[in-house]
XYZ file of C-alpha atoms in Angstrom:
747
model
C 9.181 -8.037 21.240
C 11.057 -6.990 18.105
C 13.793 -8.790 16.160
C 16.089 -6.132 14.688
C 19.504 -6.056 13.021
C 21.573 -2.864 12.771
C 24.383 -2.218 10.299
C 26.269 0.882 11.451
C 28.323 1.879 8.439
C 30.907 4.619 8.314
C 28.674 6.677 6.018
C 25.197 5.099 6.174
C 23.187 2.837 8.476
C 20.659 0.138 7.588
C 17.943 -1.357 9.813
C 16.527 -4.812 9.046
C 13.747 -6.607 10.896
C 12.616 -10.229 10.949
C 8.917 -10.744 10.271
C 6.842 -13.885 9.862
C 7.286 -13.745 6.094
C 11.031 -12.996 6.063
C 13.507 -10.147 6.476
C 12.534 -6.551 5.631
C 14.634 -3.384 5.508
C 12.908 -0.476 7.268
C 12.398 2.937 5.667
C 13.301 6.166 7.452
C 11.173 9.335 7.533
C 12.389 10.259 4.038
C 11.354 6.775 2.764
C 14.996 5.815 2.190
C 16.423 2.401 3.047
C 19.741 3.903 4.181
C 20.083 6.517 6.932
C 23.175 8.764 7.002
C 25.412 8.222 10.036
C 25.490 11.920 10.908
C 24.761 13.970 14.046
C 24.579 17.765 13.950
C 24.149 20.449 16.622
C 22.719 23.687 15.256
C 22.134 26.364 17.879
C 19.248 25.005 19.943
C 18.632 21.953 17.799
C 20.113 18.481 17.455
C 19.689 16.877 14.041
C 20.399 13.224 13.292
C 20.361 10.953 10.294
C 19.184 12.564 7.053
C 18.594 15.940 8.717
C 22.096 15.861 10.187
C 23.651 15.033 6.806
C 21.675 17.847 5.162
C 23.214 20.370 7.570
C 26.785 19.237 6.792
C 27.310 21.807 4.031
C 25.871 24.713 6.035
C 27.258 23.733 9.458
C 30.322 21.554 8.812
C 32.003 22.313 12.148
C 28.882 21.306 14.065
C 28.234 18.050 12.200
C 29.860 14.704 13.013
C 30.022 11.953 10.432
C 32.211 8.844 10.227
C 32.063 8.509 14.036
C 32.698 4.779 13.577
C 36.339 5.667 12.833
C 36.723 7.288 16.251
C 35.295 4.547 18.463
C 37.797 3.058 20.902
C 40.738 5.015 19.458
C 43.444 7.106 21.113
C 43.822 10.734 20.070
C 47.544 10.401 19.351
C 47.275 7.364 17.020
C 49.005 8.258 13.705
C 46.233 6.774 11.544
C 43.584 8.611 13.539
C 45.407 11.917 13.124
C 45.205 11.405 9.344
C 41.431 11.036 9.692
C 41.041 14.033 11.983
C 42.762 16.283 9.451
C 39.950 15.484 6.999
C 37.119 16.044 9.484
C 35.729 19.604 9.778
C 34.458 19.277 13.362
C 36.522 20.212 16.407
C 38.234 17.472 18.407
C 40.554 17.392 21.403
C 42.384 14.861 23.531
C 40.424 13.522 26.512
C 42.096 13.233 29.951
C 42.418 9.458 29.457
C 44.029 9.855 26.023
C 40.790 9.279 24.100
C 38.880 11.719 21.902
C 36.455 14.511 22.720
C 34.191 16.121 20.098
C 33.127 19.699 20.814
C 29.885 21.383 19.780
C 28.240 24.749 20.353
C 24.784 23.953 21.707
C 22.302 26.156 23.597
C 24.901 28.907 23.829
C 27.517 26.706 25.483
C 30.379 24.439 24.395
C 29.569 20.781 25.042
C 32.095 17.946 24.819
C 31.003 14.440 23.868
C 32.939 11.212 23.546
C 32.603 9.247 20.280
C 30.751 6.573 22.281
C 28.096 9.105 23.292
C 27.763 10.376 19.708
C 27.343 6.778 18.521
C 24.724 6.358 21.262
C 22.837 9.328 19.756
C 22.914 7.605 16.384
C 21.628 4.364 17.938
C 18.808 6.361 19.582
C 17.803 7.768 16.190
C 17.829 4.334 14.547
C 15.844 2.944 17.464
C 13.196 5.660 16.958
C 12.956 4.807 13.252
C 12.506 1.112 14.078
C 9.891 1.769 16.771
C 7.951 4.090 14.478
C 7.891 1.443 11.733
C 7.140 -1.506 14.003
C 4.813 0.373 16.377
C 6.376 -1.511 19.277
C 9.312 -0.864 21.653
C 12.720 -2.001 20.391
C 15.312 -3.296 22.833
C 17.004 -6.552 21.852
C 18.992 -6.518 18.633
C 22.102 -7.767 16.838
C 24.662 -5.210 15.655
C 27.208 -5.654 12.881
C 30.828 -4.749 13.672
C 34.050 -4.984 11.632
C 36.104 -8.117 12.284
C 39.151 -5.956 13.084
C 37.440 -4.268 16.026
C 39.408 -4.601 19.246
C 38.015 -5.586 22.626
C 37.725 -1.904 23.596
C 35.868 -1.004 20.407
C 33.413 -3.855 20.910
C 32.779 -2.787 24.502
C 32.329 0.796 23.281
C 29.588 -0.392 20.910
C 27.843 -2.092 23.828
C 28.126 1.108 25.889
C 26.727 3.195 23.015
C 23.822 0.754 22.660
C 23.186 0.972 26.424
C 23.039 4.790 26.181
C 20.284 4.373 23.572
C 18.393 1.812 25.678
C 19.293 -1.153 23.458
C 20.402 -4.600 24.607
C 22.486 -6.316 21.911
C 22.163 -10.089 21.881
C 25.318 -10.268 19.800
C 27.944 -8.132 18.090
C 28.348 -9.951 14.806
C 31.205 -9.620 12.324
C 30.059 -7.883 9.143
C 31.267 -10.632 6.816
C 29.827 -13.339 9.081
C 26.421 -11.645 8.908
C 26.734 -11.465 5.121
C 27.695 -15.144 4.981
C 24.743 -16.115 7.194
C 22.270 -14.254 4.968
C 23.839 -15.960 1.956
C 24.058 -19.496 3.337
C 20.741 -19.903 5.128
C 18.826 -19.425 1.859
C 21.288 -21.423 -0.282
C 19.624 -24.521 -1.720
C 22.206 -25.570 -4.318
C 24.970 -26.677 -1.949
C 26.794 -29.908 -2.869
C 25.223 -33.042 -1.381
C 28.598 -34.215 -0.066
C 31.465 -32.111 1.177
C 31.409 -28.358 1.696
C 31.210 -25.249 -0.470
C 33.902 -22.670 0.312
C 32.888 -19.076 -0.438
C 34.976 -15.913 -0.131
C 33.115 -12.748 0.883
C 34.837 -9.459 0.021
C 33.252 -6.392 1.650
C 34.711 -3.086 0.439
C 32.987 -0.428 2.513
C 33.312 3.310 2.842
C 36.417 3.215 5.058
C 37.616 -0.403 5.224
C 37.997 -3.693 3.371
C 37.032 -6.964 5.048
C 37.405 -10.460 3.644
C 36.291 -13.770 5.097
C 36.287 -17.343 3.870
C 33.302 -19.416 4.958
C 32.599 -23.096 4.507
C 28.956 -24.102 3.956
C 27.317 -27.454 4.495
C 23.696 -28.384 4.844
C 22.361 -26.748 8.016
C 25.615 -25.087 9.057
C 28.321 -22.587 8.160
C 31.791 -22.092 9.536
C 34.037 -19.080 9.048
C 37.529 -20.412 8.400
C 39.418 -17.113 8.418
C 39.118 -13.324 8.477
C 41.402 -10.719 6.916
C 41.117 -6.961 6.566
C 42.589 -3.592 5.700
C 41.104 -1.175 8.223
C 42.186 1.889 6.227
C 41.170 1.044 2.663
C 37.678 1.873 1.458
C 35.579 3.896 -0.955
C 36.466 7.200 0.674
C 40.132 6.621 -0.210
C 39.208 6.404 -3.906
C 37.104 9.571 -3.439
C 40.163 11.247 -1.941
C 42.224 10.368 -5.044
C 39.689 12.204 -7.203
C 39.499 15.060 -4.697
C 43.269 15.652 -4.777
C 43.312 15.381 -8.579
C 40.629 18.014 -9.113
C 41.815 20.233 -6.248
C 45.214 20.480 -7.930
C 43.662 21.050 -11.338
C 41.329 23.795 -10.074
C 44.277 25.461 -8.349
C 46.092 25.686 -11.687
C 43.060 26.424 -13.855
C 40.970 28.743 -11.664
C 43.437 29.946 -9.059
C 41.420 28.588 -6.099
C 42.632 26.277 -3.333
C 39.609 24.311 -2.093
C 41.681 22.782 0.718
C 41.607 26.158 2.488
C 37.787 26.293 2.489
C 35.842 23.729 4.535
C 32.529 24.095 2.683
C 34.209 23.966 -0.734
C 36.082 20.804 0.300
C 32.858 19.130 1.432
C 31.096 19.991 -1.848
C 34.013 18.789 -3.966
C 34.278 15.499 -2.035
C 30.541 14.892 -2.472
C 30.863 15.552 -6.208
C 33.889 13.244 -6.454
C 31.908 10.443 -4.803
C 29.157 10.831 -7.422
C 31.781 10.982 -10.170
C 33.311 7.698 -8.951
C 29.916 6.009 -9.302
C 29.510 7.402 -12.843
C 32.951 6.034 -13.774
C 31.851 2.588 -12.586
C 29.449 2.404 -15.510
C 31.095 4.771 -18.005
C 34.545 5.123 -19.548
C 34.655 8.866 -18.794
C 32.765 11.423 -16.740
C 32.508 15.228 -16.401
C 32.507 17.269 -13.180
C 30.565 20.551 -12.926
C 30.116 22.567 -9.723
C 28.519 26.003 -9.544
C 30.024 28.634 -7.221
C 32.457 26.198 -5.648
C 34.622 28.945 -4.163
C 35.086 32.704 -4.628
C 31.894 32.670 -6.746
C 33.625 30.635 -9.439
C 31.976 27.858 -11.419
C 34.345 24.960 -12.106
C 34.422 22.219 -14.706
C 36.519 19.081 -14.941
C 36.809 15.816 -16.818
C 38.455 12.450 -16.186
C 38.642 9.069 -17.903
C 38.297 5.740 -16.126
C 41.798 4.671 -17.214
C 43.233 7.835 -15.705
C 41.335 7.269 -12.461
C 42.590 3.681 -12.224
C 46.143 4.867 -12.833
C 45.843 7.432 -10.033
C 44.405 4.725 -7.741
C 46.969 2.035 -8.585
C 48.516 1.961 -5.095
C 45.050 1.497 -3.526
C 44.092 -1.212 -6.003
C 47.269 -3.145 -5.191
C 46.291 -3.179 -1.511
C 42.956 -4.861 -2.335
C 44.761 -8.129 -2.991
C 46.607 -8.233 0.355
C 43.684 -9.308 2.617
C 42.404 -11.612 -0.152
C 45.671 -13.557 -0.224
C 45.879 -13.433 3.577
C 42.446 -15.023 4.032
C 43.474 -17.894 1.751
C 46.754 -18.366 3.593
C 45.121 -18.400 7.049
C 42.421 -20.846 5.955
C 44.929 -23.290 4.489
C 42.848 -23.678 1.313
C 44.049 -23.348 -2.249
C 42.299 -21.267 -4.909
C 41.056 -24.449 -6.584
C 38.936 -25.285 -3.520
C 37.056 -21.963 -3.625
C 33.461 -22.437 -4.808
C 32.659 -18.759 -5.479
C 33.569 -15.171 -4.566
C 30.862 -12.740 -3.442
C 31.574 -9.004 -3.687
C 29.610 -6.529 -1.523
C 30.034 -3.098 0.015
C 29.465 0.502 -1.051
C 32.781 0.715 -2.955
C 32.515 -2.684 -4.647
C 31.279 -1.286 -7.978
C 34.706 -0.105 -9.212
C 35.422 -2.317 -12.262
C 39.163 -2.550 -11.545
C 38.442 -4.223 -8.193
C 36.472 -6.953 -9.923
C 39.395 -7.602 -12.282
C 41.852 -7.849 -9.367
C 39.657 -10.346 -7.518
C 39.209 -12.389 -10.685
C 42.991 -12.617 -11.112
C 43.531 -13.702 -7.487
C 40.716 -16.259 -7.198
C 40.737 -17.401 -10.863
C 37.009 -16.703 -11.263
C 34.758 -13.707 -11.758
C 33.312 -12.344 -8.494
C 29.537 -12.635 -8.131
C 27.237 -9.817 -7.088
C 24.195 -11.881 -6.115
C 23.860 -10.249 -2.670
C 22.440 -6.778 -1.985
C 25.673 -4.837 -1.499
C 24.376 -2.323 1.053
C 21.777 -4.352 2.985
C 23.449 -7.757 3.401
C 24.977 -7.049 6.837
C 21.746 -5.744 8.379
C 19.780 -8.671 6.958
C 22.261 -11.195 8.352
C 22.128 -9.504 11.761
C 18.315 -9.666 11.743
C 18.447 -13.397 10.945
C 20.900 -13.962 13.813
C 18.632 -11.946 16.139
C 15.702 -14.192 15.154
C 17.849 -17.245 15.959
C 18.695 -15.877 19.397
C 15.170 -14.630 20.126
C 12.700 -16.883 21.976
C 9.727 -15.554 19.986
C 10.877 -16.803 16.576
C 11.231 -20.347 15.328
C 14.045 -20.477 12.799
C 15.062 -23.697 11.076
C 18.158 -25.328 12.526
C 21.245 -23.595 11.230
C 24.573 -23.602 13.030
C 26.849 -20.557 12.828
C 30.510 -20.969 13.728
C 32.612 -17.822 13.645
C 36.362 -17.567 14.162
C 38.225 -14.850 16.033
C 40.820 -12.930 13.972
C 43.288 -12.193 16.813
C 45.396 -14.229 19.238
C 44.588 -13.474 22.886
C 46.884 -14.390 25.732
C 46.674 -14.219 29.529
C 49.464 -13.714 32.003
C 49.650 -13.750 35.785
C 52.259 -12.784 38.359
C 54.061 -16.018 37.470
C 54.238 -15.380 33.726
C 52.180 -16.284 30.622
C 49.349 -18.777 30.928
C 49.255 -21.263 28.081
C 48.446 -24.808 27.119
C 51.163 -27.353 26.451
C 50.413 -27.195 22.723
C 50.020 -23.442 22.325
C 51.555 -20.240 23.624
C 48.213 -18.486 24.131
C 44.811 -19.476 25.478
C 42.750 -18.165 22.551
C 44.813 -18.558 19.364
C 43.979 -16.801 16.107
C 41.123 -18.625 14.370
C 39.594 -19.738 17.681
C 35.896 -20.523 17.342
C 33.844 -18.380 19.689
C 32.073 -18.116 22.065
C 34.597 -20.218 23.940
C 35.331 -20.971 27.593
C 38.582 -22.191 29.119
C 39.305 -23.064 32.738
C 42.671 -22.375 34.336
C 43.803 -24.264 37.443
C 46.144 -22.203 39.663
C 47.720 -22.359 43.106
C 47.972 -19.090 45.011
C 48.400 -17.900 48.569
C 46.754 -14.461 48.227
C 45.092 -12.032 45.834
C 46.738 -11.738 42.434
C 46.356 -10.064 39.046
C 45.756 -11.529 35.594
C 46.328 -9.596 32.391
C 44.596 -10.087 29.012
C 46.468 -8.956 25.906
C 46.758 -9.442 22.178
C 49.591 -11.888 21.719
C 50.646 -10.741 18.236
C 50.657 -7.001 17.510
C 51.163 -7.716 13.795
C 47.597 -9.059 13.641
C 46.162 -5.740 14.876
C 45.479 -2.577 12.866
C 48.516 -0.278 12.860
C 48.995 1.755 16.036
C 46.507 -0.186 18.193
C 47.683 -1.100 21.702
C 48.036 -4.788 22.545
C 46.662 -4.254 26.080
C 43.092 -5.365 26.724
C 42.304 -5.499 30.446
C 43.518 -6.660 33.815
C 41.705 -8.548 36.550
C 42.251 -8.509 40.304
C 41.257 -11.900 41.739
C 40.677 -11.972 45.477
C 40.802 -11.528 48.376
C 40.381 -15.119 49.456
C 41.612 -17.483 52.138
C 42.114 -21.199 52.387
C 41.506 -22.544 55.912
C 43.038 -25.924 55.108
C 46.462 -25.029 53.786
C 48.618 -22.086 52.980
C 48.331 -22.596 49.231
C 44.800 -22.386 47.814
C 43.756 -24.290 44.720
C 41.802 -22.061 42.309
C 39.899 -22.569 39.127
C 39.478 -19.468 36.944
C 36.900 -19.528 34.151
C 37.986 -17.446 31.124
C 35.514 -16.547 28.400
C 35.636 -15.238 24.838
C 31.939 -14.431 24.521
C 29.459 -13.960 21.665
C 30.524 -10.335 21.221
C 34.188 -11.274 20.826
C 34.967 -9.807 24.252
C 37.341 -11.570 26.622
C 36.665 -11.661 30.348
C 36.955 -13.723 33.508
C 33.535 -15.174 34.119
C 34.252 -16.553 37.597
C 36.945 -17.712 39.999
C 36.519 -20.284 42.767
C 38.683 -21.685 45.542
C 38.564 -25.470 45.791
C 38.500 -26.130 49.537
C 39.322 -29.823 50.186
C 37.685 -31.384 53.238
C 40.000 -34.394 53.245
C 43.622 -35.149 54.024
C 45.742 -32.322 52.652
C 48.903 -34.359 53.003
C 48.154 -36.015 49.693
C 50.662 -34.908 47.093
C 49.643 -32.053 44.762
C 50.652 -31.931 41.122
C 53.548 -29.645 40.410
C 52.957 -26.762 38.049
C 54.439 -27.021 34.618
C 57.658 -25.025 34.561
C 56.685 -22.863 31.565
C 52.906 -22.812 31.665
C 50.039 -22.655 34.143
C 47.705 -25.678 34.322
C 44.843 -25.283 31.849
C 41.798 -27.232 30.779
C 39.515 -26.194 27.925
C 36.053 -27.540 27.193
C 32.863 -26.872 25.270
C 30.324 -24.490 26.722
C 26.861 -24.809 25.237
C 25.903 -21.713 23.233
C 22.559 -20.089 22.511
C 20.551 -21.625 19.620
C 22.043 -21.009 16.204
C 25.522 -20.201 17.511
C 28.397 -22.647 17.601
C 30.636 -22.614 20.592
C 33.826 -23.923 22.095
C 37.127 -25.097 20.742
C 38.334 -28.681 20.842
C 41.520 -28.181 22.794
C 43.300 -31.061 24.494
C 42.703 -31.516 28.177
C 46.056 -30.602 29.684
C 45.285 -30.298 33.377
C 47.735 -32.465 35.325
C 46.413 -35.774 36.559
C 47.050 -37.133 40.050
C 50.079 -39.422 40.580
C 49.353 -43.119 39.988
C 50.491 -43.993 43.527
C 47.254 -42.558 44.967
C 44.627 -45.257 45.531
C 41.102 -45.057 44.150
C 39.696 -44.606 47.661
C 42.039 -41.721 48.277
C 41.058 -40.227 44.910
C 37.395 -40.539 45.868
C 38.071 -38.718 49.142
C 40.113 -36.177 47.220
C 37.110 -35.259 45.084
C 35.114 -34.207 48.149
C 35.608 -30.460 48.118
C 33.786 -27.182 48.501
C 33.816 -24.436 45.898
C 34.049 -20.933 47.326
C 33.336 -18.093 44.893
C 35.882 -15.290 45.120
C 35.489 -11.738 43.793
C 36.943 -10.662 40.435
C 37.308 -6.976 39.613
C 37.895 -5.979 35.996
C 39.674 -2.935 34.602
C 39.360 -2.449 30.831
C 41.948 -0.062 29.460
C 40.244 3.006 27.956
C 36.626 1.982 28.601
C 34.021 4.309 30.088
C 33.564 3.876 33.816
C 30.126 3.063 35.210
C 29.846 6.655 36.460
C 30.708 8.032 32.995
C 28.213 5.673 31.366
C 25.500 6.722 33.816
C 26.286 10.387 33.149
C 26.098 9.793 29.383
C 22.691 8.107 29.768
C 21.378 11.044 31.807
C 22.761 13.531 29.289
C 21.183 11.630 26.406
C 17.845 11.706 28.257
C 18.225 15.474 28.687
C 19.123 15.895 25.008
C 16.086 13.825 24.000
C 13.889 16.098 26.131
C 15.439 19.141 24.447
C 14.772 17.546 21.043
C 11.138 16.976 22.006
C 10.857 20.554 23.274
C 12.306 21.907 20.020
C 10.003 19.674 18.001
C 6.956 21.016 19.829
C 8.231 24.567 19.391
C 8.655 23.993 15.648
C 5.140 22.539 15.472
C 3.685 25.612 17.218
C 5.672 27.967 14.992
C 4.583 26.120 11.849
C 0.992 26.094 13.070
C 1.103 29.878 13.598
C 2.713 30.482 10.203
C 0.221 28.212 8.426
C -2.688 29.889 10.200
C -1.492 33.336 9.091
C -1.303 32.305 5.422
C -4.577 30.382 5.549
C -6.563 33.208 7.168
C -5.075 35.870 4.878
C -6.521 33.971 1.935
C -9.857 33.078 3.532
C -10.641 36.500 4.970
C -10.932 37.924 1.438
C -12.586 34.886 -0.132
C -14.376 32.235 1.921
C -15.119 34.482 4.924
C -15.603 37.766 3.042
C -19.406 37.895 3.314
C -19.200 36.992 7.016
C -16.991 39.951 7.957
C -17.402 43.698 8.018
C -14.953 46.025 6.284
C -13.643 47.096 9.680
C -13.068 43.479 10.777
C -11.244 42.624 7.546
C -9.008 45.643 7.873
C -8.214 44.919 11.527
C -7.529 41.218 10.919
C -5.353 41.936 7.856
C -3.287 44.332 9.917
C -2.811 41.753 12.683
C -1.862 39.018 10.195
C 0.721 41.310 8.607
C 2.194 42.144 12.020
C 2.479 38.459 12.975
C 4.128 37.582 9.644
C 6.742 40.320 10.015
C 7.355 39.284 13.622
C 7.834 35.630 12.608
C 10.643 36.468 10.188
C 12.366 38.982 12.443
C 12.480 38.915 16.249
C 10.006 36.001 16.426
C 12.194 33.632 14.410
C 13.570 31.974 17.549
C 11.016 32.095 20.346
C 9.622 29.641 22.866
C 6.690 27.294 22.377
C 4.525 29.319 24.781
C 5.037 32.560 22.837
C 3.960 30.980 19.548
C 0.941 29.397 21.245
C 0.015 32.746 22.796
C 0.221 34.557 19.444
C -1.928 31.871 17.819
C -4.578 32.082 20.521
C -4.679 35.873 20.213
C -5.288 35.623 16.485
C -7.994 33.020 16.965
C -9.876 35.300 19.380
C -10.413 37.704 16.481
C -11.027 35.154 13.753
C -13.008 32.445 15.597
C -16.289 34.495 15.678
C -16.069 34.917 11.895
C -15.213 31.267 11.400
C -18.146 30.270 13.647
C -20.572 32.367 11.539
C -19.330 30.692 8.367
C -19.488 27.160 9.778
C -22.906 27.707 11.348
C -24.326 29.099 8.113
C -23.202 25.945 6.345
C -24.566 23.659 9.089
C -27.862 25.582 9.541
C -29.247 24.667 6.142
C -28.859 20.963 6.807
C -30.419 20.941 10.294
C -33.340 23.103 9.068
C -34.060 20.636 6.278
C -33.776 17.704 8.673
C -36.225 19.375 11.098
C -38.756 20.204 8.361
C -38.610 16.669 6.985
C -39.212 15.270 10.455
C -42.261 17.523 10.909
C -43.667 16.369 7.565
C -43.114 12.728 8.551
C -45.238 13.170 11.683
C -47.913 15.117 9.811
C -48.276 12.353 7.240
C -48.242 9.537 9.777
C -51.013 10.578 12.169
C -53.860 8.930 10.259
C -53.879 5.780 12.407
C -54.055 7.667 15.723
C -57.206 8.413 17.755
C -58.689 11.874 17.114
C -57.425 13.426 20.384
C -53.869 12.253 19.871
C -53.948 13.158 16.194
C -54.999 16.723 17.026
C -52.256 16.984 19.672
C -49.560 15.809 17.235
C -50.762 18.129 14.485
C -50.787 21.026 16.951
C -47.154 20.335 17.951
C -46.166 20.080 14.308
C -47.814 23.384 13.492
C -46.157 25.171 16.427
C -42.725 23.783 15.513
C -43.150 24.733 11.861
C -44.316 28.283 12.716
C -41.349 28.721 15.117
C -38.887 27.508 12.499
C -40.332 29.630 9.682
C -40.370 32.701 11.902
C -36.721 32.217 12.961
C -35.608 31.562 9.379
C -37.316 34.765 8.255
C -35.564 36.756 10.991
C -32.194 35.190 10.143
C -32.549 35.824 6.401
C -33.206 39.492 7.049
C -29.979 39.755 9.089
C -26.540 40.348 7.415
C -24.162 37.369 7.431
C -21.457 39.566 8.928
C -23.417 39.686 12.200
C -23.787 36.825 14.645
C -26.840 34.669 13.747
C -30.171 34.985 15.502
C -30.785 31.333 14.766
C -27.808 29.068 15.554
C -27.779 25.504 14.274
C -27.317 24.250 17.841
C -30.564 25.972 18.862
C -32.411 24.236 16.024
C -31.002 20.883 17.158
C -32.223 21.476 20.733
C -35.678 22.456 19.440
C -35.791 19.340 17.248
C -34.880 17.116 20.200
C -37.621 18.685 22.323
C -40.090 18.222 19.448
C -39.141 14.528 19.154
C -39.708 14.078 22.887
C-alpha cells in the first residue's frame, strides 16, 4: 500500500510520497520534480504531462492546460469567459450548462468534460507514482484550493475515480502547507500558541490562511483568497506591454496568431523570473511572427508600475484573514510566503507593510502542498505510525439548510455550518413530518464565494416513510460536513415510539427547526466537530421520570435519502467516463507498442547499414551486400514516406522480412566468434584427460587415450575443413556441433 500526496497546480503538478525515512518528491520520466498539467491529442496519439506541454507550441488547439480553472464551472460565468478567451483549445457549452472541450482524435471529433480531462491527468500522475514505487497506487490525499465549492470538490473526487484513485481526503492547499511546516517545528513557545500566516501565490490564484500552532496540534483560524489573482496575471501584464510595443515597432499583432501568443507568453514568464533577481531584463525571440525577430527591454520599476493594480489586490485577502481570525498584527509570529509567483520582490514589500515583518521563505515554494498532503495521507493510513499531531481545519464558507417549512438553524446562529466551522462536523436535526419532504443545502452568503458562483449546492428527497403510531412522524436527520469539505445528509431515521403517544410533544420553534450538534470522532490526525450548544427542546417538566423512561423506548427506522447535486456528473456519466478512459489507455498502449516497433525497425536499418560494410563484411558476398543495401534503402524511404503512420503489425512484418536476409549473415559472424572459444575449451579438456590417466589400470588408460585421440583427430580435421572454407559461406563446423561432441566425449 502506498502513501501519496498530489498537488494539482494550474500549471504544474507535484507528487510526494511518505517513506520510512520521511517525505520524498517523485521524479517523472524526464527526471523533473514538477510535471506539467497538460493533456494533448495529436492525431492518433494522446500525450500527457511533459510530452503534452511540449506539443503546446505545435498543436495549441489540441492541447489543454490550466484545466483546474474549468472544474465545476458554468460556461456562461463572466470570469470563466475571460479565461476561455486566452485558451487556444476549442470549448462549447454542455447541455447542463457546463463546459465541453473538443479534440480531433483518430479522425473524429471527441468531446470531453473538464472532469474527464482532469481524470486523464490523475491517470498520468498515478502511472508516474506506480513506476517510481513499483507498487499499485490507490489511496491518496489531494490538495485543493480553499475557495473550491462543493461541486468542484465532488468533481475532483469524480476525476480521481476515473483514474482509479481513492482520495482519503481533499485537503486545503494552505492547510497542507501549514501541516508540513508545523509537524517538524521544534522551536514553538513552551506556553501559548504561535500564530503563522501562510501566503500562497500560485499560477492563477492567491490563498492566505492563518494557523495557530501548539505542541502536537495545529488549528487553522481563518482562510481568505483571491481566486483570480496569480502569476499568470503578472505574465499577462508583460504580454500586453510587449504585444503593444511589437505592434508599433515591428508592425505585427501577436494577438492574431495563436502560436506567436503562446511563445510570447512563455518568454514573458521567463522574463518575470529574471526581473525577480535583476533590476532590468531583455527579451529576444527569433521568428516570432511573419519571420520577424523581435527584441524588447523592461525595467523592474516599470513592470511594478504596470502591475500596480494587481499588487494592490495582494493585500485584500491578507487583511481579510486577519479580520476573520480576530487577531491583531502584533500577535502574528511569522509570515511564510510560498507559491510559484511568490518571488516578485514587490509582493514581499507589500506583505512586510501589512504584517509589520519581513515574510520568510523557509518552505519549498513549489513542493510544500504535496509534502503536506503526503504527511496527511500517512496519518490517515493504517500502515504508517505517525507521531500524534492533531489537525483542525476551518471551512471558509457558511452553509445553510432549508426545508419545506423554511431555513433550519440553531437558536444562536442563522445557519447550521457557519463560516469558520471546524470540519469534519456532524449535526443532527430533529423534525416532525407527515410524509416525504425535501431539504436544500446552499451557501448562506454569496459574498463569501468567488464572483459568479451559484449559491446552490444540492437538494435531498427524504422518504417515503410512514409512522404507524401517529400521523406526525418524529425524524432525526444527520447532516455532515465531511473531510473533503463536502456537505451531505448521512442518514435519516424515524423514531417510532412504542409507548403512549398521548404524551405532549415539544412545539417547534417558530423561526427555526429543532437542532442538536455534537462531536463525531474523526480519523487519526484529523480534528472534528464543532462545540455548538445543544438546542434540541427538552420535555415539559410536568412529565414524570417514569413516563420519561417509557418515552425513551423507541425504534429507529432508517428511511431512504436521495441526493441531487447541482451540476455533478451522474453515475451513468461517470461510468461512461471510466470506460472511455480505459479505452483511451488501451489506445495509448497500442500507440506505444507501435512506436516501439517503428523505432526498432528504424534502429535496425541504421545498425545493419553500418555493420554490413564493416563488422559483417567478410561474412557476406558482394551479391548479398548489394541486395541487403538495396532492401535497407527501400525500408528507410518507406519509413519517411507512406510508412510514417502504419500499424504495429506492418512494422513487425517489415522487421521480420529484413531479419530473414540478415540473420544468416549474423549467425555466421556470431558462430565464428563463439567457435574459437569452444574449440579451445574442447582441446584443453582432451589434454586434461591425457595428462591424468597415469593412475588408471592399463586397459582403462588405453581406452581413455584412444577416445582422446579420436576426439582430437575429429576436431583437427573439422577445423582444417572450416579454415579452407570462405567466411561468407555457412560453416561446416558450427560451435553447437562442437559442444555436442564435447558432451559426448565427457560421457
